[in-house]
Coordinates of C-alpha atoms in Angstrom, one line a residue:
X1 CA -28.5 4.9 17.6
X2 CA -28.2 8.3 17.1
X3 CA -25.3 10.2 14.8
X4 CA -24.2 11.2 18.3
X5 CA -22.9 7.9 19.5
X6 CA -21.8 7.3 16.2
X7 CA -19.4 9.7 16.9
X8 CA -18.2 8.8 19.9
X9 CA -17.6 5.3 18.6
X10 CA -15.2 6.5 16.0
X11 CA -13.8 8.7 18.0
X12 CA -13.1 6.1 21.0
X13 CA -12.0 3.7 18.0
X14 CA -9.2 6.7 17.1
X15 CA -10.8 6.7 13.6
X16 CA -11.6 10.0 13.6
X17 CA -10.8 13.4 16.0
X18 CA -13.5 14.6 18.8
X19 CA -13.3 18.1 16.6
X20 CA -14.0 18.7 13.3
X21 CA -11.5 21.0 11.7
X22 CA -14.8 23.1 10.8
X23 CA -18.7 21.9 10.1
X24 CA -19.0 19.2 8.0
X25 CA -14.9 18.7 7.6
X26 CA -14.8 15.7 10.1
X27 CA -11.0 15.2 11.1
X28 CA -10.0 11.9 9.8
X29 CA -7.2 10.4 11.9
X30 CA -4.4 8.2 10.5
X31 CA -6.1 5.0 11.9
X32 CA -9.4 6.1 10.4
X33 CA -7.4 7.0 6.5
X34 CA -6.3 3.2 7.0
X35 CA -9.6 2.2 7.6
X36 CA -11.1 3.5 4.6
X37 CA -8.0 2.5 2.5
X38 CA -8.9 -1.5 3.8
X39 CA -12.5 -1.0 2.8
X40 CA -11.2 0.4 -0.6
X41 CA -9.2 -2.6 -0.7
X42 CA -11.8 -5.0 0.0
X43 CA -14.4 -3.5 -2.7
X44 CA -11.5 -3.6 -5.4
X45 CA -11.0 -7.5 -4.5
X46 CA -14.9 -8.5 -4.6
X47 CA -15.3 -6.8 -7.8
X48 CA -12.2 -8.3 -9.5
X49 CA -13.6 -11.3 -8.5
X50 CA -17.2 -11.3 -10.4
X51 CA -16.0 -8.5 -13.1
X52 CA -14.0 -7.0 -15.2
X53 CA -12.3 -3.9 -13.4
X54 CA -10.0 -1.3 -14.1
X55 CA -9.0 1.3 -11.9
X56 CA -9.6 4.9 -13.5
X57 CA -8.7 9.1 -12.4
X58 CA -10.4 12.0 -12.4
X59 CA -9.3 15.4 -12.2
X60 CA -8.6 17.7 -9.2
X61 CA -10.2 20.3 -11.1
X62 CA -12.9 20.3 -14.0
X63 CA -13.4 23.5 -16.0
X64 CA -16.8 25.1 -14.4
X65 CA -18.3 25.6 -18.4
X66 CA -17.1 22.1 -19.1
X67 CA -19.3 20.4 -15.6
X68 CA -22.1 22.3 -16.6
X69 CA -22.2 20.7 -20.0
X70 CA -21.7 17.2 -18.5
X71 CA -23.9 17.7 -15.6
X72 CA -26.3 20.3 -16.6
X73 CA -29.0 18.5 -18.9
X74 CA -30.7 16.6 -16.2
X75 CA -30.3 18.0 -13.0
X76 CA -28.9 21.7 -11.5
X77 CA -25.7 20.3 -9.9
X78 CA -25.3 23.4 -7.8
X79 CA -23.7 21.5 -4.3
X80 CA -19.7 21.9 -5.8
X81 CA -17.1 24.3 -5.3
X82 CA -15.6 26.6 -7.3
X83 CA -12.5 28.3 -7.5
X84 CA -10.5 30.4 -9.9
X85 CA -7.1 29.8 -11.2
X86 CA -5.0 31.4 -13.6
X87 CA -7.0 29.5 -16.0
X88 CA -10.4 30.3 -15.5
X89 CA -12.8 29.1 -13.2
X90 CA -12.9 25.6 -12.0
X91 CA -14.9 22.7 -9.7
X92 CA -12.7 21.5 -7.4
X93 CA -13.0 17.6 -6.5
X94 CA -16.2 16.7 -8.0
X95 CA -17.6 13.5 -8.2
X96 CA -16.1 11.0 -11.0
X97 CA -19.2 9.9 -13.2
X98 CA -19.0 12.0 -15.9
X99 CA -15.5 11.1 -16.3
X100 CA -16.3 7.5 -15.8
X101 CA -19.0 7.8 -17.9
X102 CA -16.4 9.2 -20.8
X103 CA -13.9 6.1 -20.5
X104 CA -16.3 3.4 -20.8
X105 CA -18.2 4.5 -23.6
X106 CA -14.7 3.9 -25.5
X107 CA -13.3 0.7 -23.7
X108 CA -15.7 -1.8 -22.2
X109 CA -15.5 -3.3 -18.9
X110 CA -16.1 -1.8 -15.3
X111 CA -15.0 1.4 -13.5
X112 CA -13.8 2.1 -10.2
X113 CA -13.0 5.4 -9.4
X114 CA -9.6 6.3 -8.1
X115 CA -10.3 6.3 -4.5
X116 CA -10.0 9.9 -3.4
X117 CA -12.4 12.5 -1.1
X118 CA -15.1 15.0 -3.0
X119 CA -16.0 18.3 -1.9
X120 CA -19.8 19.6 -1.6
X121 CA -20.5 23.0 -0.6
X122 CA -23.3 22.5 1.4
X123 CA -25.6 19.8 3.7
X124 CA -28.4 20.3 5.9
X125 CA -27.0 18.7 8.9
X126 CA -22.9 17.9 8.3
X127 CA -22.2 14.8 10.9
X128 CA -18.9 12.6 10.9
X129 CA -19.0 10.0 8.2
X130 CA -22.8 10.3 7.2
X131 CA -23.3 14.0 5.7
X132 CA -20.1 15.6 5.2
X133 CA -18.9 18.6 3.3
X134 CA -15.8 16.7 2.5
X135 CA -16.5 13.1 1.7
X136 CA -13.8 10.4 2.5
X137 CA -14.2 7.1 1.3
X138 CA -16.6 7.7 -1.6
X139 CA -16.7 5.1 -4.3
X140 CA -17.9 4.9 -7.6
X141 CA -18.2 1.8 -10.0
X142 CA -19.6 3.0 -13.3
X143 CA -20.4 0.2 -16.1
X144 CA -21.4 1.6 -20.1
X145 CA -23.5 -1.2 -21.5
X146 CA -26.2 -2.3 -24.0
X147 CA -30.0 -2.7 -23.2
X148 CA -29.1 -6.1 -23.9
X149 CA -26.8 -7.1 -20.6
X150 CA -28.2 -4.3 -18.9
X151 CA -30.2 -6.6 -16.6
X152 CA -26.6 -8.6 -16.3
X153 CA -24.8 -6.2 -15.5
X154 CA -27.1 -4.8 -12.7
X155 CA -27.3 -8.3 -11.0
X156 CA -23.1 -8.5 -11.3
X157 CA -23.2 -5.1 -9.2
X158 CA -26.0 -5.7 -7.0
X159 CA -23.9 -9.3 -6.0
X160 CA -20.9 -7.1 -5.5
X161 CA -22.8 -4.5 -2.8
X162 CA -23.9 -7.7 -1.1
X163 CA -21.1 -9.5 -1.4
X164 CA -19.3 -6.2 0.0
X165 CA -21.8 -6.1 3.4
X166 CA -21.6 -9.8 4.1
X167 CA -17.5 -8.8 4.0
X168 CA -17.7 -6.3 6.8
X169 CA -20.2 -8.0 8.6
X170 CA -23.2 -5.8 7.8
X171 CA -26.8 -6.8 7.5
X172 CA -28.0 -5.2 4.2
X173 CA -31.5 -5.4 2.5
X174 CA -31.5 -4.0 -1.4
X175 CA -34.8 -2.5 -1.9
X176 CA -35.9 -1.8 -5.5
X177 CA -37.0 2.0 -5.4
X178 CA -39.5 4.7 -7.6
X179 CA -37.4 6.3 -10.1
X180 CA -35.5 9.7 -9.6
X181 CA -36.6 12.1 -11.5
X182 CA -34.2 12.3 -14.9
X183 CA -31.3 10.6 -12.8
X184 CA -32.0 7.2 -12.5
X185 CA -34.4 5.0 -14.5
X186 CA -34.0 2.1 -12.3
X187 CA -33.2 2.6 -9.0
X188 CA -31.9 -0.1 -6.4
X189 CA -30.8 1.0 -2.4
X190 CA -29.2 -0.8 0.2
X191 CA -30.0 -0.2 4.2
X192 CA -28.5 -1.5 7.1
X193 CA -30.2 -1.5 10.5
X194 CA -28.4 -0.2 13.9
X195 CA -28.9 -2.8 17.4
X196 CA -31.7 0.5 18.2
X197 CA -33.7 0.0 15.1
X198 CA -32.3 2.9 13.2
X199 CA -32.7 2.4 9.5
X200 CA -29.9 3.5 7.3
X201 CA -29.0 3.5 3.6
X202 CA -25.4 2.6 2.5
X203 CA -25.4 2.5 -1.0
X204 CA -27.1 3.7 -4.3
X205 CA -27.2 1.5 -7.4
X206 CA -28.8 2.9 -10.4
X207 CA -29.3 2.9 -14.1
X208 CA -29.0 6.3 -15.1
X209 CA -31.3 7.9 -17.4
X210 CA -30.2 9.2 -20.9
X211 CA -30.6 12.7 -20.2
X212 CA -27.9 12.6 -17.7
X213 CA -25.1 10.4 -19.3
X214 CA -25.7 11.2 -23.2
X215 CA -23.8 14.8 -22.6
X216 CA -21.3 13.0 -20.5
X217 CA -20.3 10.7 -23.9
X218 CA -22.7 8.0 -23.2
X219 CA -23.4 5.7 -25.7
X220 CA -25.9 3.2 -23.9
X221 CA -27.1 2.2 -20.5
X222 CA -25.2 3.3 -17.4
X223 CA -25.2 1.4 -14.2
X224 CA -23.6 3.3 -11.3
X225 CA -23.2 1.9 -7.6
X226 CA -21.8 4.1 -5.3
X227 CA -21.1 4.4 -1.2
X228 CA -19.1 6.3 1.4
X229 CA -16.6 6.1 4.3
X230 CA -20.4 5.4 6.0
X231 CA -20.1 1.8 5.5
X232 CA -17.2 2.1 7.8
X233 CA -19.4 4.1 10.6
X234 CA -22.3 2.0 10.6
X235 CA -19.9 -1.5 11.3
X236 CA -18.4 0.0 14.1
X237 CA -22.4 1.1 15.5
X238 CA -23.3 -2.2 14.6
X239 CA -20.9 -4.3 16.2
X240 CA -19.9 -2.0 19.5
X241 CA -20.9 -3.3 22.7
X242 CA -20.2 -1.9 26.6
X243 CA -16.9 -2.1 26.6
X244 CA -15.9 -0.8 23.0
X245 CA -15.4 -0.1 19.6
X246 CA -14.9 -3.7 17.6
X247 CA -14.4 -3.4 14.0
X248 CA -14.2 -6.0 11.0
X249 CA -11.6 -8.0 10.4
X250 CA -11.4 -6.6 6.8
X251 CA -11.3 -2.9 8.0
X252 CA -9.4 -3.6 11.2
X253 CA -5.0 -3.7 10.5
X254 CA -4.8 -4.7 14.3
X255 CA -5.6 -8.0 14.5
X256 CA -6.8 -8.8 18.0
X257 CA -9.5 -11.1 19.0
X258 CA -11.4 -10.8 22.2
X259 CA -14.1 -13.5 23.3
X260 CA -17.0 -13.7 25.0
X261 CA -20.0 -15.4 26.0
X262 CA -22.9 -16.2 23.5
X263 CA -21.4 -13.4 21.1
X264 CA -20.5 -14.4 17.5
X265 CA -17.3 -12.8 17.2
X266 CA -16.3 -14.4 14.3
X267 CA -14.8 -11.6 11.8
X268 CA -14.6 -9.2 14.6
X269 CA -11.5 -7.6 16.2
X270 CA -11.6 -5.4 19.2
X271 CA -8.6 -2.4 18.9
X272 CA -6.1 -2.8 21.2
X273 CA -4.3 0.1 23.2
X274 CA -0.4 -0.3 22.3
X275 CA 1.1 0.7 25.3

């Protein structure tokens, strides 16, 4: 299944419009921010469940000399944009890590990002959901630890990505992966399969290497798992059929259950037209 269909599902499913208010700025419908507020929802309760959580903001806008510091030592974080304010200059809706990063060095426990969308200036091929320039949906849970519960810590979060999947009814291998560059020393991904035989990934679970989180106030291992509103795309691709969008029961607020022969619909809802 191409991105293409993709769309059309989400569309058909009223998640999101059949325009984009420009490339890569996919217009999210009401139904479609509800969505992605459920799926929120859902992470937030798995994770409460095997750890302990606290919900944390970031900034609208970080000072441009100030993300360079943070960001700068390991990789050239270029993709962000920049405005400039009576202030000074400024990145507007960056990701949360460094801020994340910042926090937990001085309380322990697990961070979720305030659920918000991030801007990135540019993608090589912006579609709905996948590769935007404006990215609903985007989650972040960010752990400071020790090299002694690092191991731990990264088992508690790769059970929470799985338990997450099995929750909206997604297939999901976790791969272990080469490492990237000065990013990540350990790298773990998760991919999901569309009924064609497409091969996707839907999340990114990492240890991040010292170079990157020292300048962000590190003060030991990082773990960082991360995904997008994608999760949301790819069970609607995976569980459409002929006659329409059908969504998870965790993702879905209309709860209304159509059967059918030899199908497991269990955890499935079809959305139904309100006349």
């Amino acid at each position: 299944m191409s991105v293409a269909p993709v769309r059309q599902l989400l569309a058909q499913a009223q998640l999101i419009s059949a325009f984009d208010y420009a490339p890569g700025y996919v217009g999210l419908l009401s139904r479609g921010v509800r969505a992605i507020a459920r799926l929120h929802a859902a992470f937030a309760r798995l994770a409460t469940d095997l750890l302990p959580v606290r919900v944390v903001a970031s900034p609208e806008l970080t000072e441009v000399e100030t993300y360079r510091e943070r960001y700068g030592a390991s990789h050239d974080y270029q993709n962000v944009y920049a405005l400039t304010t009576p202030s000074g200059r400024h990145v507007v809706r960056p990701d949360s890590l460094a801020e994340m990063v910042s926090q937990g060095a001085a309380t322990p426990g697990t961070m979720l990002a305030n659920p918000r969308p991030i801007f990135r200036a540019d993608t090589t091929s912006p579609s709905p959901l996948m590769r935007d320039k404006h990215l609903w949906g985007v989650v972040q849970a960010v752990t400071v630890t020790d090299p002694t519960t690092c191991d731990a810590v990264l088992r508690d979060h790769a059970q929470l990505v799985t338990a997450l999947h099995t929750e909206i009814r997604l297939p999901m291998l976790l791969v272990e992966a080469p490492p990237l560059r000065a990013h990540a020393d350990r790298r773990y991904l998760s991919f999901c399969v569309t009924p064609n035989g497409r091969l996707w990934l839907t999340s990114t679970l990492y240890v991040l290497g010292r170079g990157l989180t020292d300048p962000m106030g590190g003060t030991g291992p990082v773990v960082e798992l991360g995904f997008t509103a994608k999760l949301l795309a790819l069970a609607v691709a995976a569980h459409s059929d002929a006659v329409g969008p059908l969504l998870p029961c965790a993702l879905s607020h209309e709860q209304v259950v159509s059967a059918g022969e030899g199908r497991p619909w269990e955890g499935l809802v079809r959305r139904a037209r309100r006349e």
